[in-house]
Coordinates of C-alpha atoms and ligand atoms in Angstrom, one line a residue:
M227 CA -25.2 -2.4 25.8
R228 CA -26.1 0.4 23.3
K229 CA -22.4 1.4 23.0
G230 CA -21.4 -2.2 22.6
V231 CA -23.8 -2.6 19.6
I232 CA -22.6 0.5 17.9
S233 CA -19.0 -0.2 18.3
L234 CA -19.6 -3.7 17.2
I235 CA -21.2 -2.4 13.9
L236 CA -18.3 -0.2 13.5
V237 CA -15.6 -2.8 13.7
G238 CA -17.7 -5.7 12.4
T239 CA -15.4 -8.3 13.8
L240 CA -17.8 -9.8 16.3
Y241 CA -15.1 -10.0 18.9
A242 CA -13.4 -12.6 16.8
S243 CA -10.2 -14.1 17.8
F244 CA -7.7 -15.1 15.2
A245 CA -5.1 -17.9 14.9
P246 CA -1.6 -16.3 15.3
N247 CA 0.5 -15.9 12.2
S248 CA 3.1 -18.1 13.8
D249 CA 0.5 -21.1 13.5
C250 CA 0.9 -20.9 9.6
K251 CA 4.7 -21.2 9.5
S252 CA 5.0 -25.0 9.8
C253 CA 3.0 -25.8 6.7
H254 CA 3.3 -22.5 4.6
P255 CA 7.1 -21.5 5.5
T256 CA 7.7 -19.9 2.0
I257 CA 4.5 -17.7 2.3
W258 CA 5.2 -17.0 5.9
E259 CA 8.9 -15.8 5.1
E260 CA 7.7 -13.5 2.3
F261 CA 5.0 -12.1 4.6
Q262 CA 7.5 -11.1 7.2
T263 CA 9.0 -8.6 4.7
S264 CA 5.6 -6.9 3.8
Q265 CA 4.2 -3.7 5.1
H266 CA 1.2 -5.8 6.3
A267 CA 3.4 -7.7 8.8
N268 CA 4.9 -4.4 10.0
A269 CA 1.7 -2.1 10.0
N270 CA 1.8 -1.4 13.7
I271 CA 3.3 1.5 15.6
F272 CA 6.1 -0.8 17.0
K273 CA 7.5 -1.6 13.6
D274 CA 6.5 1.2 11.3
P275 CA 8.3 4.4 12.4
I276 CA 6.2 6.6 10.0
H277 CA 2.8 5.3 11.3
A278 CA 4.2 5.7 14.9
A279 CA 5.3 9.3 14.3
V280 CA 2.0 10.4 12.7
W281 CA 0.0 8.6 15.5
K282 CA 2.1 10.4 18.1
K283 CA 0.9 13.8 16.7
H284 CA -2.6 12.7 16.1
P285 CA -5.2 14.3 18.5
K286 CA -6.7 10.8 19.4
S287 CA -3.4 9.7 20.8
K288 CA -3.8 12.0 23.9
K289 CA -6.7 9.6 25.0
N290 CA -5.1 6.6 23.4
A291 CA -8.1 5.9 21.3
Y292 CA -6.1 4.0 18.8
T293 CA -8.9 3.9 16.1
C294 CA -6.1 3.1 13.5
A295 CA -6.3 -0.5 14.8
K296 CA -9.3 -1.1 12.5
C297 CA -6.8 -1.4 9.5
H298 CA -3.4 -1.4 11.2
T299 CA -3.8 -4.1 13.8
P300 CA -7.3 -5.6 13.2
A301 CA -6.5 -8.9 14.8
A302 CA -5.9 -7.4 18.2
N303 CA -7.6 -9.4 20.9
N304 CA -8.6 -6.1 22.6
L305 CA -9.8 -4.3 19.5
E306 CA -12.8 -2.6 21.0
E307 CA -10.9 -1.4 24.0
L308 CA -7.9 -0.4 21.9
M309 CA -10.0 1.9 19.8
A310 CA -12.1 3.5 22.6
P311 CA -11.0 6.8 24.3
N312 CA -10.3 5.0 27.6
G313 CA -6.5 5.3 28.0
V314 CA -5.7 1.7 26.8
G315 CA -3.2 2.3 24.1
P316 CA -1.2 0.1 22.0
D317 CA 1.0 -2.5 23.8
P318 CA 4.1 -3.8 22.2
K319 CA 4.0 -6.9 24.5
N320 CA 0.6 -8.0 23.0
P321 CA 1.4 -10.6 20.4
T322 CA -2.0 -10.1 18.6
Q323 CA -1.2 -6.5 18.0
N324 CA 2.2 -7.5 16.6
D325 CA 0.5 -9.6 14.1
S326 CA -0.7 -6.5 12.4
V327 CA -2.8 -7.2 9.2
A328 CA -2.7 -10.9 10.2
C329 CA -2.9 -13.9 7.9
A330 CA -6.1 -15.4 9.5
Y331 CA -7.7 -12.0 9.6
C332 CA -7.4 -11.4 5.8
H333 CA -8.3 -15.1 5.1
R334 CA -11.6 -14.6 7.2
I335 CA -12.9 -11.5 5.3
K336 CA -16.3 -12.7 4.3
A337 CA -17.7 -9.5 2.8
I338 CA -17.0 -5.8 2.7
R339 CA -19.7 -3.2 3.8
E340 CA -19.3 0.2 2.2
G341 CA -19.1 3.2 4.4
L342 CA -18.8 7.0 4.0
V343 CA -15.7 7.4 6.3
T344 CA -14.1 4.1 5.6
N345 CA -15.3 0.6 4.5
T346 CA -15.7 -2.2 7.0
N347 CA -14.6 -5.8 6.8
I348 CA -17.2 -8.5 7.8
I349 CA -15.3 -11.3 9.3
S350 CA -16.6 -14.9 8.9
P351 CA -17.7 -16.1 12.5
T352 CA -16.2 -19.5 12.0
P353 CA -12.6 -19.7 13.2
K354 CA -10.2 -21.7 10.9
H355 CA -12.5 -21.4 7.9
Y356 CA -10.2 -19.7 5.4
F357 CA -11.2 -18.2 2.0
G358 CA -8.8 -18.7 -1.0
T359 CA -8.9 -19.1 -4.7
R360 CA -7.3 -22.3 -5.6
K361 CA -10.0 -24.7 -6.7
D362 CA -7.6 -27.7 -7.0
H363 CA -6.5 -27.7 -3.4
I364 CA -5.9 -30.6 -1.2
K365 CA -7.5 -30.8 2.3
S366 CA -5.7 -29.1 5.1
P367 CA -5.4 -30.8 8.6
Y368 CA -5.5 -27.5 10.3
H369 CA -8.2 -25.5 8.6
E370 CA -11.2 -25.5 6.3
I371 CA -10.8 -24.2 2.7
D372 CA -13.5 -22.1 1.0
T373 CA -13.0 -21.1 -2.6
S374 CA -16.5 -19.6 -3.2
N375 CA -15.9 -16.0 -1.8
P376 CA -16.3 -13.5 -4.8
N377 CA -14.2 -10.8 -3.0
F378 CA -11.3 -13.4 -3.3
L379 CA -12.1 -14.6 -6.7
K380 CA -12.1 -11.1 -8.0
G381 CA -8.9 -9.9 -6.2
N382 CA -10.7 -7.3 -4.4
V383 CA -10.6 -8.5 -0.7
C384 CA -8.4 -5.4 -0.2
M385 CA -11.1 -2.9 -0.4
G386 CA -12.3 -3.0 3.3
C387 CA -9.0 -1.2 4.2
H388 CA -7.8 0.3 1.0
S389 CA -10.8 1.9 -0.7
H390 CA -10.8 5.3 1.1
K391 CA -10.5 7.1 4.4
R392 CA -12.3 10.4 5.1
N393 CA -11.8 12.9 7.8
R394 CA -14.3 14.7 10.0
F395 CA -14.5 17.4 7.3
G396 CA -15.6 14.8 4.7
L397 CA -12.3 15.2 2.9
N398 CA -10.9 11.9 1.3
V399 CA -7.5 11.7 2.9
C400 CA -6.3 8.6 1.1
S401 CA -8.1 6.7 -1.5
T402 CA -7.5 3.9 -4.0
N403 CA -11.1 3.9 -5.1
E404 CA -13.0 7.0 -4.3
N405 CA -15.4 6.8 -7.1
R406 CA -15.4 3.0 -7.4
E407 CA -13.7 3.5 -10.6
I408 CA -11.4 0.5 -10.2
E409 CA -14.0 -1.9 -8.8
N410 CA -12.9 -5.3 -9.8
S411 CA -9.6 -4.0 -11.1
N412 CA -8.0 -7.0 -9.3
C413 CA -5.4 -5.7 -6.9
T414 CA -3.8 -9.1 -6.5
R415 CA -2.9 -9.3 -10.2
C416 CA 0.0 -6.7 -9.6
H417 CA 0.4 -6.8 -5.7
M418 CA 0.2 -10.7 -5.2
P419 CA 1.9 -12.1 -8.4
K420 CA 2.5 -15.9 -8.8
V421 CA 6.1 -16.8 -8.1
K422 CA 8.1 -20.1 -7.8
G423 CA 7.9 -22.2 -4.5
S424 CA 5.3 -24.4 -3.0
V425 CA 1.9 -23.4 -1.4
S426 CA 2.6 -25.8 1.5
T427 CA 4.9 -28.5 2.7
L428 CA 2.2 -31.1 2.5
R429 CA 2.0 -31.2 -1.3
E430 CA 4.7 -29.7 -3.7
T431 CA 3.2 -27.1 -6.1
K432 CA 5.4 -25.3 -8.7
T433 CA 4.1 -21.9 -7.7
H434 CA 2.3 -19.9 -5.0
T435 CA 1.0 -16.4 -4.5
F436 CA 3.7 -13.9 -3.5
H437 CA 3.0 -12.6 0.1
G438 CA 5.6 -9.9 0.3
F439 CA 3.0 -7.4 -1.1
P440 CA 5.1 -5.3 -3.5
G441 CA 4.5 -1.6 -2.8
A442 CA 6.1 1.8 -2.0
H443 CA 8.2 0.4 1.0
V444 CA 9.3 -3.0 -0.3
H445 CA 9.9 -5.1 -3.5
N446 CA 9.0 -2.1 -5.7
K447 CA 11.0 -3.6 -8.5
M448 CA 8.2 -6.2 -9.0
L449 CA 6.0 -3.2 -10.0
R450 CA 8.3 -1.1 -12.3
K451 CA 6.9 -2.7 -15.5
Y452 CA 3.5 -0.9 -14.9
V453 CA 5.0 2.5 -15.5
D454 CA 6.8 3.3 -18.8
I455 CA 9.3 6.1 -19.4
E456 CA 9.3 7.1 -23.1
F457 CA 11.6 9.4 -24.9
L458 CA 11.1 11.6 -28.1
P459 CA 13.7 13.8 -29.5
Y460 CA 12.9 16.8 -31.7
L461 CA 15.1 19.3 -33.6
K462 CA 15.5 21.8 -30.7
S463 CA 13.9 20.0 -27.8
F464 CA 13.0 16.6 -26.4
E465 CA 10.1 15.1 -24.6
I466 CA 10.1 12.5 -21.6
A467 CA 6.7 11.1 -20.9
L468 CA 5.4 9.0 -18.0
N469 CA 2.9 6.4 -19.2
S470 CA 1.0 4.8 -16.2
K471 CA -0.7 1.4 -16.5
L472 CA -2.0 1.5 -13.0
P473 CA -5.6 1.6 -12.2
H474 CA -4.9 4.1 -9.2
D475 CA -2.7 7.1 -8.8
L476 CA 1.1 6.4 -8.8
L477 CA 1.3 7.0 -4.9
L478 CA -1.7 7.2 -2.7
H479 CA -0.7 8.2 0.8
P480 CA -0.8 12.0 1.3
A481 CA 2.7 11.9 3.0
R482 CA 4.4 10.8 -0.3
V483 CA 6.3 12.8 -2.9
A484 CA 7.4 11.5 -6.3
F485 CA 10.1 12.9 -8.7
L486 CA 11.1 12.6 -12.2
K487 CA 14.9 13.6 -12.6
V488 CA 16.1 14.2 -16.2
K489 CA 19.7 14.7 -17.2
V490 CA 21.6 14.9 -20.3
I491 CA 25.2 13.5 -20.3
R492 CA 27.5 14.6 -23.2
D493 CA 31.2 13.3 -23.4
G494 CA 30.8 12.2 -19.7
K495 CA 29.8 15.5 -18.4
E496 CA 26.3 16.6 -17.2
V497 CA 25.0 19.4 -19.6
F498 CA 21.4 19.6 -18.6
K499 CA 19.5 18.8 -15.5
K500 CA 15.8 19.2 -14.4
Q501 CA 13.5 17.7 -11.8
E502 CA 9.8 17.5 -11.6
T503 CA 7.8 16.9 -8.5
L504 CA 4.5 14.8 -8.5
V505 CA 2.7 15.4 -5.3
R506 CA -0.8 15.5 -3.7
V507 CA -1.0 18.0 -0.9
I508 CA -4.1 18.3 1.4
G509 CA -4.7 21.2 3.8
A510 CA -6.8 24.2 4.6
D511 CA -6.8 27.9 3.2
G512 CA -4.4 26.9 0.5
K513 CA -1.7 25.6 3.0
P514 CA -0.8 22.0 3.9
T515 CA -2.0 20.7 7.2
P516 CA -2.1 17.3 9.0
P517 CA -4.7 14.9 7.6
W518 CA -7.1 15.4 10.4
L519 CA -7.2 19.3 9.8
A520 CA -7.4 19.1 6.0
K521 CA -10.4 20.5 4.3
E522 CA -9.3 20.6 0.8
V523 CA -6.8 19.4 -1.8
V524 CA -4.4 22.3 -2.1
K525 CA -2.3 20.9 -4.9
D526 CA -2.4 17.7 -7.0
T527 CA 0.2 17.0 -9.6
M528 CA 0.4 13.2 -8.8
L529 CA 0.6 10.9 -11.9
K530 CA -3.2 9.8 -12.3
A531 CA -4.5 6.3 -12.9
N532 CA -3.7 5.5 -16.6
E533 CA -2.4 8.9 -17.3
K534 CA 0.3 9.6 -19.9
R535 CA 2.1 12.7 -18.8
V536 CA 4.4 14.4 -21.2
F537 CA 7.3 16.7 -20.1
E538 CA 8.9 18.9 -22.6
Y539 CA 12.5 20.2 -22.4
R540 CA 13.7 23.0 -24.5
F541 CA 17.2 21.8 -24.8
Q542 CA 19.0 20.9 -28.1
L543 CA 20.4 17.4 -28.1
Q544 CA 23.4 16.2 -30.2
P545 CA 24.2 12.7 -31.5
K546 CA 25.6 10.5 -28.9
D547 CA 24.1 12.4 -25.9
K548 CA 22.8 10.2 -23.2
V549 CA 19.3 11.2 -21.7
V550 CA 18.9 9.8 -18.3
A551 CA 15.4 9.8 -16.7
I552 CA 14.8 8.5 -13.2
L553 CA 11.3 8.1 -11.5
G554 CA 11.5 7.7 -7.9
Y555 CA 9.9 8.9 -4.6
K556 CA 10.3 9.5 -0.9
L557 CA 7.8 7.9 1.5
V558 CA 7.6 11.2 3.5
K559 CA 7.9 14.8 2.0
P560 CA 11.1 16.5 3.5
P561 CA 9.2 19.3 5.3
L562 CA 6.9 16.8 6.8
A563 CA 9.6 14.5 7.9
K564 CA 11.1 17.4 9.7
K565 CA 7.7 18.2 11.5
L566 CA 7.3 14.6 12.4
G567 CA 10.9 14.2 13.8
L568 CA 11.6 11.7 11.1
N569 CA 14.5 13.4 9.4
E570 CA 17.1 11.0 10.8
E571 CA 14.9 8.0 9.9
P572 CA 16.3 6.5 6.6
I573 CA 12.9 4.9 5.5
A574 CA 11.3 8.1 5.6
T575 CA 13.9 10.4 3.9
S576 CA 15.9 8.0 1.5
P577 CA 14.9 8.2 -2.2
F578 CA 13.5 5.0 -3.6
I579 CA 14.0 4.5 -7.4
L580 CA 11.1 3.0 -9.1
K581 CA 12.4 3.1 -12.7
K582 CA 15.5 4.4 -14.5
R583 CA 15.9 4.6 -18.3
V584 CA 18.9 5.7 -20.4
F585 CA 18.4 6.8 -24.0
E586 CA 21.1 7.3 -26.5
V587 CA 20.6 10.1 -29.1
E588 CA 21.3 8.8 -32.6
Ligands
HEC822 C1 -9.7 2.4 6.7 C2 -8.4 1.9 7.1 C3 -7.3 2.7 7.9 C4 -7.4 3.4 9.1 C5 -8.7 3.5 10.0 C6 -6.2 3.9 9.3 N1 -5.3 3.7 8.2 FE1 -3.4 4.2 8.0 N2 -3.2 3.2 6.3 C7 -4.2 2.4 5.7 C8 -3.7 2.0 4.6 C9 -4.5 1.0 3.6 C10 -2.5 2.5 4.4 C11 -1.5 2.3 3.2 C12 -1.7 3.3 2.2 C13 -0.7 3.5 1.2 O1 0.4 3.0 1.3 O2 -0.9 4.2 0.3 C14 -2.1 3.3 5.5 C15 -0.9 3.9 5.7 C16 -0.8 4.7 6.8 C17 0.5 5.5 6.8 C18 1.8 5.5 6.0 C19 2.7 4.6 6.7 C20 4.1 4.5 6.1 O3 4.9 3.7 6.5 O4 4.3 5.1 5.0 C21 0.3 6.4 8.0 C22 1.4 7.4 8.6 C23 -1.0 6.0 8.5 N3 -1.6 5.0 7.8 C24 -1.4 6.5 9.7 C25 -2.6 6.2 10.3 C26 -3.1 6.7 11.5 C27 -2.3 7.6 12.6 C28 -4.3 6.2 11.8 C29 -5.3 6.3 12.9 C30 -5.5 7.7 13.5 C31 -4.7 5.4 10.6 N4 -3.6 5.5 9.8 C32 -5.9 4.8 10.4 C33 -5.5 2.3 6.2 C34 -6.0 2.8 7.4
HEC823 C1 -1.0 -28.5 9.3 C2 -0.6 -27.7 8.1 C3 -1.3 -26.4 7.9 C4 -1.1 -25.3 8.7 C5 -0.8 -25.2 10.2 C6 -1.9 -24.2 8.0 N1 -2.2 -24.6 6.8 FE1 -3.1 -23.6 5.3 N2 -3.1 -25.2 4.0 C7 -2.6 -26.4 4.4 C8 -2.8 -27.3 3.2 C9 -2.3 -28.7 3.1 C10 -3.3 -26.5 2.2 C11 -3.7 -26.9 0.8 C12 -2.5 -26.9 -0.1 C13 -2.6 -27.5 -1.5 O1 -3.8 -27.4 -2.0 O2 -1.6 -27.8 -2.0 C14 -3.5 -25.2 2.8 C15 -4.1 -24.0 2.0 C16 -4.3 -22.9 2.6 C17 -5.0 -21.8 1.9 C18 -5.4 -21.8 0.4 C19 -6.8 -21.8 0.2 C20 -7.0 -21.9 -1.5 O3 -7.2 -23.0 -1.9 O4 -6.7 -20.9 -2.1 C21 -5.1 -20.8 2.8 C22 -5.7 -19.3 2.4 C23 -4.3 -21.1 3.9 N3 -4.0 -22.5 3.9 C24 -4.3 -20.3 5.0 C25 -3.6 -20.7 6.2 C26 -3.4 -19.8 7.3 C27 -3.8 -18.3 7.3 C28 -2.7 -20.6 8.3 C29 -2.3 -20.0 9.7 C30 -3.3 -19.3 10.4 C31 -2.6 -21.9 7.9 N4 -3.1 -21.9 6.6 C32 -2.1 -22.9 8.4 C33 -2.0 -26.7 5.5 C34 -1.9 -25.9 6.6
HEC824 C1 -7.0 -5.0 7.5 C2 -6.7 -4.0 6.5 C3 -6.0 -4.3 5.3 C4 -6.4 -5.1 4.2 C5 -7.6 -6.2 4.3 C6 -5.4 -5.1 3.1 N1 -4.5 -4.1 3.5 FE1 -2.9 -3.5 2.4 N2 -2.3 -2.3 3.9 C7 -2.9 -2.0 5.1 C8 -2.3 -1.1 5.9 C9 -2.7 -0.6 7.2 C10 -1.1 -0.8 5.1 C11 -0.1 0.2 5.6 C12 0.9 -0.3 6.6 C13 1.9 0.7 7.0 O1 2.6 1.2 6.1 O2 2.0 0.8 8.2 C14 -1.1 -1.5 3.9 C15 -0.2 -1.5 3.0 C16 -0.3 -2.0 1.7 C17 0.5 -1.9 0.6 C18 1.8 -0.9 0.5 C19 3.0 -1.7 0.8 C20 4.3 -0.9 0.7 O3 5.3 -1.5 0.5 O4 4.2 0.3 0.7 C21 0.2 -2.6 -0.4 C22 0.8 -2.7 -1.8 C23 -1.1 -3.3 -0.1 N3 -1.3 -2.9 1.2 C24 -1.8 -4.1 -0.9 C25 -3.0 -4.8 -0.4 C26 -3.6 -5.8 -1.2 C27 -3.3 -6.3 -2.6 C28 -4.6 -6.2 -0.3 C29 -5.6 -7.3 -0.6 C30 -5.2 -8.7 -1.1 C31 -4.5 -5.5 1.0 N4 -3.5 -4.8 0.9 C32 -5.5 -5.8 2.1 C33 -4.1 -2.6 5.5 C34 -4.9 -3.6 4.7
HEC825 C1 -1.5 -2.7 -13.0 C2 -0.8 -3.0 -11.8 C3 -1.6 -2.5 -10.4 C4 -2.9 -2.9 -10.0 C5 -3.9 -3.6 -10.7 C6 -2.9 -2.3 -8.7 N1 -1.7 -1.6 -8.3 FE1 -1.3 -0.7 -6.6 N2 0.5 -0.1 -7.3 C7 1.0 -0.4 -8.5 C8 2.2 0.3 -8.8 C9 3.1 0.3 -10.0 C10 2.5 1.1 -7.6 C11 3.6 2.0 -7.4 C12 4.8 1.2 -6.7 C13 5.7 2.1 -5.9 O1 5.4 3.0 -5.3 O2 6.9 1.6 -5.7 C14 1.4 0.8 -6.7 C15 1.3 1.2 -5.4 C16 0.4 0.9 -4.5 C17 0.3 1.3 -3.0 C18 1.3 2.1 -2.4 C19 1.0 3.5 -2.5 C20 1.6 4.4 -1.5 O3 1.4 5.6 -1.6 O4 2.2 3.9 -0.6 C21 -0.9 0.6 -2.6 C22 -1.4 0.8 -1.1 C23 -1.6 -0.1 -3.6 N3 -0.8 0.2 -4.7 C24 -2.7 -0.7 -3.5 C25 -3.5 -1.2 -4.5 C26 -4.9 -1.6 -4.3 C27 -5.6 -1.7 -3.1 C28 -5.3 -2.2 -5.7 C29 -6.6 -2.8 -6.1 C30 -7.7 -1.9 -6.0 C31 -4.1 -2.0 -6.5 N4 -3.0 -1.3 -5.8 C32 -4.1 -2.3 -7.8 C33 0.4 -1.2 -9.5 C34 -0.9 -1.7 -9.4
HEC826 C1 -3.9 -8.8 3.0 C2 -4.5 -10.0 2.9 C3 -3.8 -11.3 3.0 C4 -2.8 -11.5 4.0 C5 -2.4 -10.7 5.2 C6 -2.5 -12.9 3.8 N1 -3.1 -13.4 2.7 FE1 -2.8 -15.3 2.0 N2 -3.8 -14.7 0.2 C7 -4.6 -13.5 0.2 C8 -5.3 -13.5 -1.2 C9 -6.1 -12.4 -1.7 C10 -4.9 -14.8 -1.8 C11 -5.4 -15.3 -3.2 C12 -4.5 -14.7 -4.2 C13 -4.8 -15.1 -5.6 O1 -6.0 -15.3 -5.9 O2 -3.8 -15.1 -6.4 C14 -4.0 -15.5 -0.8 C15 -3.6 -16.8 -1.0 C16 -3.0 -17.7 0.0 C17 -2.7 -19.0 -0.1 C18 -3.2 -19.8 -1.3 C19 -2.1 -20.5 -2.1 C20 -1.4 -19.7 -3.1 O3 -0.3 -19.2 -2.8 O4 -2.0 -19.5 -4.1 C21 -2.2 -19.3 1.0 C22 -1.8 -20.7 1.5 C23 -2.1 -18.3 1.9 N3 -2.6 -17.1 1.3 C24 -1.6 -18.3 3.2 C25 -1.4 -17.1 4.0 C26 -0.6 -16.9 5.1 C27 0.1 -18.2 5.7 C28 -0.5 -15.7 5.5 C29 0.5 -15.1 6.5 C30 1.7 -15.5 6.8 C31 -1.3 -15.0 4.5 N4 -1.8 -15.8 3.6 C32 -1.4 -13.6 4.7 C33 -4.5 -12.5 1.0 C34 -3.8 -12.4 2.2

């Protein structure tokens, strides 16, 4: 009994069962299609090779205590069992685990309880009572609609999973909002923009909220306007600046590495080339370790929230030179990809381009 109460508090879902994602398809086909492309739809170990590789190395995987489920497959119908150290591991044949960060789960987040290790979502006990933000909605024959939830109205329903995650040494492994500095910064403003297409098939609306969740894996073009690349030529040198308009660091997960490549092209030939690395490394005794062994931040050159970072290059430009600046990243740092056995996995090793600018010298 006692164990039951404790784990219930930990997970906070009251053994809820959630309508499957497939139930939403008939009336919300556009949103459903977009959702399939998102990392939320693919957050489980069956579909995300990076998550699967880290889980395989995690000490808890020996006992199949898949505590990751709290955020990666929170709609699992055996969530308690799945998270406990009892040998019951993730099951690719369980459809509720394949629903990952499920539609109904997110739309039933009633409140968020803050915690030291992670925050916890409090799920509304009423099935098919979905929170939303559109006050002018019509009635749905399938579910109730509630537009009075402040977490939805402020665009912060994400903070139950995305705020922070500490390990057993108290180190913040991954955090969007460690010091609550971006409370109410409205995640949906950038990650759920309004796009063309109807909310449902029952009434035609001009726009709906994009459910492909642009981020580091997918649809990153939708986010490039939030980082500027600026160019300033001097007599004997030049500067390239990265100007972030993000309320959080450019990349958040400790596996990531970002880069800024700067080239000068003169008469079709490359005459100058330099690369900067932007990275946050966690570890112990000054060396990188897996997140569960990390005790300190070893190095942090990641572009910070709202930071403008200026890089100076001692190179004398000439009129008609072209200066090319490319801001990109890899989802997994190459040495880590090797350790995780992901060096043949394109999603982990391919460079993603976030933004490219070409400046012509006058
Ligand atoms: C408190 C919620 C939470 C828990 C618990 C959690 N994660 Fe995550 N995880 C996230 C979020 C949110 C992201 C997305 C972060 C980002 O992209 O910056 C993520 C991303 C990841 C990624 C990057 C995936 C990719 O494709 O790049 C890996 C790897 C990962 N988690 C591993 C794990 C493992 C292994 C566990 C369990 C031992 C776990 N996580 C538990 C919230 C959580
Ligand atoms: C039988 C049709 C039908 C099904 C099935 C259905 N919905 Fe809806 N839903 C609607 C209609 C109609 C609206 C209101 C659309 C409008 O106002 O134009 C709606 C609106 C919503 C809203 C918006 C609330 C707001 O006002 O912001 C959410 C959230 C939602 N549905 C979630 C879901 C989820 C999650 C599923 C699957 C588990 C689902 N719906 C399945 C018909 C349906
Ligand atoms: C139930 C937990 C949960 C909630 C709630 C949640 N997320 Fe996530 N989110 C995750 C996990 C887990 C991942 C990482 C999945 C992976 O890569 O395996 C993720 C990944 C992402 C990504 C990265 C996508 C990419 O392409 O790399 C973005 C952006 C994101 N979430 C935004 C949001 C926003 C905005 C909200 C609120 C409207 C939200 N999330 C709510 C768990 C959650
Ligand atoms: C002003 C726009 C903006 C706002 C507001 C915003 N983000 Fe982001 N977010 C971005 C950009 C730009 C990126 C980097 C895109 C890329 O990696 O391709 C990003 C990346 C991410 C990622 C992927 C990081 C990684 O390492 O995989 C996650 C997760 C994320 N944001 C979550 C959130 C959450 C949660 C909130 C609300 C607290 C939020 N964002 C608010 C613009 C924004
Ligand atoms: C990570 C959390 C999350 C997931 C998963 C999610 N939604 Fe949403 N959804 C939201 C938020 C937040 C809003 C309100 C966005 C806003 O205020 O602009 C929203 C808005 C909506 C709306 C309102 C209409 C609109 O477009 O403005 C509908 C309908 C909807 N979602 C249905 C779905 C369906 C169907 C799925 C799965 C295929 C789904 N949602 C998955 C967070 C989520």
